[in-house]
């Protein structure tokens, strides 16, 4: 799990300014880090927690990375820290089954069902138990919930009272890319901490350090969100693939996205539709370089495709037949693109 290191290095370099700002501006015992996915919300939440728990914070308020508390945090064994995430995220975050929290052993092992995408009430009840114990190291007790929109309604309601009247040194950091979907009663109890897209040069340097070729293409493809760009690159999506995508779809190469997970493929098509609508209106493209796009002249046809894609995105996690769905979406895009572009495109 990510933390502020011994040398004081932040897990993501662009968090320095927003972190310092948040630490200095925090008036509430509950913060809600909000903004787009893929810019480091969880890292931000964890760094806030580590800084509050740190026993020798810097003048900026940031954790020192070297004290006993920081070492406990780095080794994920700080007694005053609790992270609540859906089971479905545990593996990708490198959390062991040992940390699985409140689930009873037998139950957890017997269940072969898919890990939940929700933070459930059991986890919140276990957190309430944690909250009642005096802080072992006397600095603070911190609970991070990520992503906060995965709290189901029962769990959110169980959280409310403690969020409103926390005991002693208890503090919360919620992080969400969909704060509008949180219960208003949860939202109103938290101080919002906006986390926007990082500065482009910083994001490009970070991607280049991680071996991403043509980081500018992938960063644009991902709307400026560097963590998503890194993930795409690690999943084998090269800049070339992205640049060729519009023309391959215009040629109705339905297999072009067959290796992509369906939600990501639909997201890519939505970005293409957005860019074709933008350029048809004479606006600059956002996700593709202008010369990678066919020259669309009829935004209405592309609006129709965008609407079809929006509908498809709602069911993207559970398509009945992924290949058929992608063939159909690419085919519709190709037909509408033919309507939208000039002959010479
Ligand atoms: Zn420290």
PDB file of N, CA, C and O and ligand atoms in Angstrom, residues 50 53-57 62-71, ligand 1:
ATOM      1  N   UNK A  50      -1.727   9.416   7.136  1.00  0.00           N
ATOM      2  CA  UNK A  50      -0.370   9.247   7.653  1.00  0.00           C
ATOM      3  C   UNK A  50       0.126  10.544   8.302  1.00  0.00           C
ATOM      4  O   UNK A  50       0.798  10.517   9.340  1.00  0.00           O
ATOM      5  N   UNK A  53      -1.363  11.070  11.683  1.00  0.00           N
ATOM      6  CA  UNK A  53      -0.845  10.099  12.663  1.00  0.00           C
ATOM      7  C   UNK A  53       0.629  10.323  12.978  1.00  0.00           C
ATOM      8  O   UNK A  53       1.124   9.868  14.007  1.00  0.00           O
ATOM      9  N   UNK A  54       1.333  11.028  12.081  1.00  0.00           N
ATOM     10  CA  UNK A  54       2.787  11.226  12.215  1.00  0.00           C
ATOM     11  C   UNK A  54       3.107  11.923  13.534  1.00  0.00           C
ATOM     12  O   UNK A  54       2.407  12.828  13.970  1.00  0.00           O
ATOM     13  N   UNK A  55       4.222  11.497  14.156  1.00  0.00           N
ATOM     14  CA  UNK A  55       4.609  12.049  15.457  1.00  0.00           C
ATOM     15  C   UNK A  55       5.605  13.189  15.335  1.00  0.00           C
ATOM     16  O   UNK A  55       5.947  13.836  16.317  1.00  0.00           O
ATOM     17  N   UNK A  56       6.078  13.459  14.120  1.00  0.00           N
ATOM     18  CA  UNK A  56       7.003  14.586  13.908  1.00  0.00           C
ATOM     19  C   UNK A  56       6.734  15.221  12.536  1.00  0.00           C
ATOM     20  O   UNK A  56       7.626  15.258  11.686  1.00  0.00           O
ATOM     21  N   UNK A  57       5.507  15.696  12.308  1.00  0.00           N
ATOM     22  CA  UNK A  57       5.189  16.216  10.974  1.00  0.00           C
ATOM     23  C   UNK A  57       6.041  17.425  10.607  1.00  0.00           C
ATOM     24  O   UNK A  57       6.522  18.150  11.477  1.00  0.00           O
ATOM     25  N   UNK A  62       2.879  17.809   6.502  1.00  0.00           N
ATOM     26  CA  UNK A  62       3.061  16.480   5.897  1.00  0.00           C
ATOM     27  C   UNK A  62       3.804  15.529   6.833  1.00  0.00           C
ATOM     28  O   UNK A  62       4.646  15.959   7.634  1.00  0.00           O
ATOM     29  N   UNK A  63       3.523  14.243   6.695  1.00  0.00           N
ATOM     30  CA  UNK A  63       4.179  13.220   7.501  1.00  0.00           C
ATOM     31  C   UNK A  63       5.684  13.217   7.241  1.00  0.00           C
ATOM     32  O   UNK A  63       6.129  13.475   6.123  1.00  0.00           O
ATOM     33  N   UNK A  64       6.463  12.886   8.284  1.00  0.00           N
ATOM     34  CA  UNK A  64       7.924  12.903   8.155  1.00  0.00           C
ATOM     35  C   UNK A  64       8.436  11.673   7.419  1.00  0.00           C
ATOM     36  O   UNK A  64       9.470  11.715   6.773  1.00  0.00           O
ATOM     37  N   UNK A  65       7.709  10.559   7.521  1.00  0.00           N
ATOM     38  CA  UNK A  65       8.154   9.326   6.859  1.00  0.00           C
ATOM     39  C   UNK A  65       9.114   8.498   7.696  1.00  0.00           C
ATOM     40  O   UNK A  65       9.457   7.387   7.312  1.00  0.00           O
ATOM     41  N   UNK A  66       9.555   9.028   8.854  1.00  0.00           N
ATOM     42  CA  UNK A  66      10.631   8.349   9.593  1.00  0.00           C
ATOM     43  C   UNK A  66      10.274   7.970  11.028  1.00  0.00           C
ATOM     44  O   UNK A  66      10.964   7.175  11.641  1.00  0.00           O
ATOM     45  N   UNK A  67       9.228   8.566  11.575  1.00  0.00           N
ATOM     46  CA  UNK A  67       8.938   8.307  12.999  1.00  0.00           C
ATOM     47  C   UNK A  67       8.316   6.911  13.169  1.00  0.00           C
ATOM     48  O   UNK A  67       8.011   6.228  12.194  1.00  0.00           O
ATOM     49  N   UNK A  68       8.134   6.519  14.416  1.00  0.00           N
ATOM     50  CA  UNK A  68       7.560   5.195  14.700  1.00  0.00           C
ATOM     51  C   UNK A  68       6.199   5.056  14.018  1.00  0.00           C
ATOM     52  O   UNK A  68       5.874   4.050  13.387  1.00  0.00           O
ATOM     53  N   UNK A  69       5.397   6.130  14.137  1.00  0.00           N
ATOM     54  CA  UNK A  69       4.054   6.095  13.578  1.00  0.00           C
ATOM     55  C   UNK A  69       4.107   5.914  12.054  1.00  0.00           C
ATOM     56  O   UNK A  69       3.347   5.127  11.486  1.00  0.00           O
ATOM     57  N   UNK A  70       5.002   6.646  11.406  1.00  0.00           N
ATOM     58  CA  UNK A  70       5.149   6.527   9.947  1.00  0.00           C
ATOM     59  C   UNK A  70       5.589   5.111   9.563  1.00  0.00           C
ATOM     60  O   UNK A  70       5.108   4.544   8.587  1.00  0.00           O
ATOM     61  N   UNK A  71       6.505   4.525  10.344  1.00  0.00           N
ATOM     62  CA  UNK A  71       6.932   3.158  10.044  1.00  0.00           C
ATOM     63  C   UNK A  71       5.789   2.174  10.200  1.00  0.00           C
ATOM     64  O   UNK A  71       5.632   1.268   9.385  1.00  0.00           O
TER      65      UNK A  71
HETATM   66 ZN1  LIG B   1       6.251  10.613  10.894  1.00  0.00          ZN
END
